[in-house]
Structure formats: C-alpha cells, structure tokens
PDB file of N, CA and C in Angstrom:
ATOM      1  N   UNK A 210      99.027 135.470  93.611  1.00  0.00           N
ATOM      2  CA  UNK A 210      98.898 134.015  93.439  1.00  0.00           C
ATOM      3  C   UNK A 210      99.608 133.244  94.564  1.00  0.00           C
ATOM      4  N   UNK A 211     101.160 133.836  94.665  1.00  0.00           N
ATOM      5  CA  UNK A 211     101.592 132.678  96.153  1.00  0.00           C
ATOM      6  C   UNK A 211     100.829 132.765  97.226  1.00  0.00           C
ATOM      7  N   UNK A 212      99.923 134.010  97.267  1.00  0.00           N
ATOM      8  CA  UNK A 212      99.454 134.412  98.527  1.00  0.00           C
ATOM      9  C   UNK A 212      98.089 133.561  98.629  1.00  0.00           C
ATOM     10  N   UNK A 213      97.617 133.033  97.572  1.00  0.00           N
ATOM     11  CA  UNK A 213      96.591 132.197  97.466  1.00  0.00           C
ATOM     12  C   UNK A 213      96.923 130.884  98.091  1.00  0.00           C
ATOM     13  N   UNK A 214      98.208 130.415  97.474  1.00  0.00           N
ATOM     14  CA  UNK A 214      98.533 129.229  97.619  1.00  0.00           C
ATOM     15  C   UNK A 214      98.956 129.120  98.989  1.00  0.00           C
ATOM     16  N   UNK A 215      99.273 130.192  99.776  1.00  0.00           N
ATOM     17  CA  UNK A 215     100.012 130.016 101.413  1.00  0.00           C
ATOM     18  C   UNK A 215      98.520 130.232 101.838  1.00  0.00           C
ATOM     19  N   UNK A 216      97.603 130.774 101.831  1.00  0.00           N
ATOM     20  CA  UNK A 216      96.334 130.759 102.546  1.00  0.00           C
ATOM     21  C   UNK A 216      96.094 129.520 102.203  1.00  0.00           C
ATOM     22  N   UNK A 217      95.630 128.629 100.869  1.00  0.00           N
ATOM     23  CA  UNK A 217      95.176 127.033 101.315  1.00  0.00           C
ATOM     24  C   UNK A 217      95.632 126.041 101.752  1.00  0.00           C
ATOM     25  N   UNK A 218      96.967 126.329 101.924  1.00  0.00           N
ATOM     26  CA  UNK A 218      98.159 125.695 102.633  1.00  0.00           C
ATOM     27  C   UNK A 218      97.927 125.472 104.138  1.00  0.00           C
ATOM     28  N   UNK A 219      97.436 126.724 104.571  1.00  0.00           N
ATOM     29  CA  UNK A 219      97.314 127.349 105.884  1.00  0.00           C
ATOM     30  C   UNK A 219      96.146 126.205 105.901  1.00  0.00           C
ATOM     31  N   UNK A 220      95.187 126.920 105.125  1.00  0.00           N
ATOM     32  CA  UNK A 220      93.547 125.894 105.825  1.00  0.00           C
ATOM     33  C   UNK A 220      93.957 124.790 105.490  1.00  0.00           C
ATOM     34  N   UNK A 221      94.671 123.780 104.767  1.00  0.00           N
ATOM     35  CA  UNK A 221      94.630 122.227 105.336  1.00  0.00           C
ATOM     36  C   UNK A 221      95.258 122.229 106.471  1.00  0.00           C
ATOM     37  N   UNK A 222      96.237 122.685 106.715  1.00  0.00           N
ATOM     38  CA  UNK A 222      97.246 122.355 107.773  1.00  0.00           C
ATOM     39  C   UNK A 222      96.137 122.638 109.197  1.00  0.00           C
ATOM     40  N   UNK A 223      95.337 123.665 108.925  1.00  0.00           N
ATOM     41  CA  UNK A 223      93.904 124.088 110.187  1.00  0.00           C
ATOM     42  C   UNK A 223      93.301 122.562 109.884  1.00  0.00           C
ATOM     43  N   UNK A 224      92.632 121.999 109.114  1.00  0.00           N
ATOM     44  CA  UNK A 224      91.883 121.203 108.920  1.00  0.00           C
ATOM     45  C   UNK A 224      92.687 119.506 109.245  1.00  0.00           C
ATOM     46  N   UNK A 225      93.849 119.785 109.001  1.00  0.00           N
ATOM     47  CA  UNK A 225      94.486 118.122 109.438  1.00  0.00           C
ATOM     48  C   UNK A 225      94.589 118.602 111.246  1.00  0.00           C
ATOM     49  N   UNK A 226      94.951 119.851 111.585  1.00  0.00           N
ATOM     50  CA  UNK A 226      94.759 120.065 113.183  1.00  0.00           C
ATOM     51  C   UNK A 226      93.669 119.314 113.527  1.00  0.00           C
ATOM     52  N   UNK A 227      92.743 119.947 113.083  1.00  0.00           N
ATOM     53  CA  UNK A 227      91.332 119.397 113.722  1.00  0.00           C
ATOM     54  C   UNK A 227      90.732 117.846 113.905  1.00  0.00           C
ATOM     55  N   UNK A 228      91.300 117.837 112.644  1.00  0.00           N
ATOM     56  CA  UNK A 228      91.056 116.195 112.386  1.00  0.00           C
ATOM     57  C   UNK A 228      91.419 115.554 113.394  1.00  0.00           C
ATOM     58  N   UNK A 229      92.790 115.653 114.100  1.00  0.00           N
ATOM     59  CA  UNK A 229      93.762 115.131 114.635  1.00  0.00           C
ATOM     60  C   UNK A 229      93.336 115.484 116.190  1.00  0.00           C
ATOM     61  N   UNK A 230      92.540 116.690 116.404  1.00  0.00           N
ATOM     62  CA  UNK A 230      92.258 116.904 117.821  1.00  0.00           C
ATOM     63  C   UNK A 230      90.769 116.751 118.250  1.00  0.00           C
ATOM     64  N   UNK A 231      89.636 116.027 116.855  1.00  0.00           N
ATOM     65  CA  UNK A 231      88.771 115.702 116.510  1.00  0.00           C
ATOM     66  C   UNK A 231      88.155 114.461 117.388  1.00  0.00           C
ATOM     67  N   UNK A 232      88.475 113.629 117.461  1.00  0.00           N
ATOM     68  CA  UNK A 232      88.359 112.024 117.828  1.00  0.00           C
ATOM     69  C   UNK A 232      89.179 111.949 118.865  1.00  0.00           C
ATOM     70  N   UNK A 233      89.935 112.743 119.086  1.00  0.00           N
ATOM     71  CA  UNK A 233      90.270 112.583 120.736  1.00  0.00           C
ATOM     72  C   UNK A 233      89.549 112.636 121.601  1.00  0.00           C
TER      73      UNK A 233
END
C-alpha cells in the first residue's frame, strides 16, 4: 500500500513537472 501511494505521489509530482515545462 505505501508503495502505491509513493508511485502516485511520484506521477503528480511528473505531471506538475510537465505542466510547468509545458507552456514554456
């Protein structure tokens, strides 16, 4: 179960990256 929760952790933190290097 934590290991679930540190993998979707992981993909927002990928997904606010992108966002952020998105519109640049």
């Amino acid at each position: 179960m934590p290991r679930l929760k540190q993998k979707t952790l992981f993909a927002l933190l990928t997904l606010s990256l992108l966002a952020l290097i998105g519109p640049s």
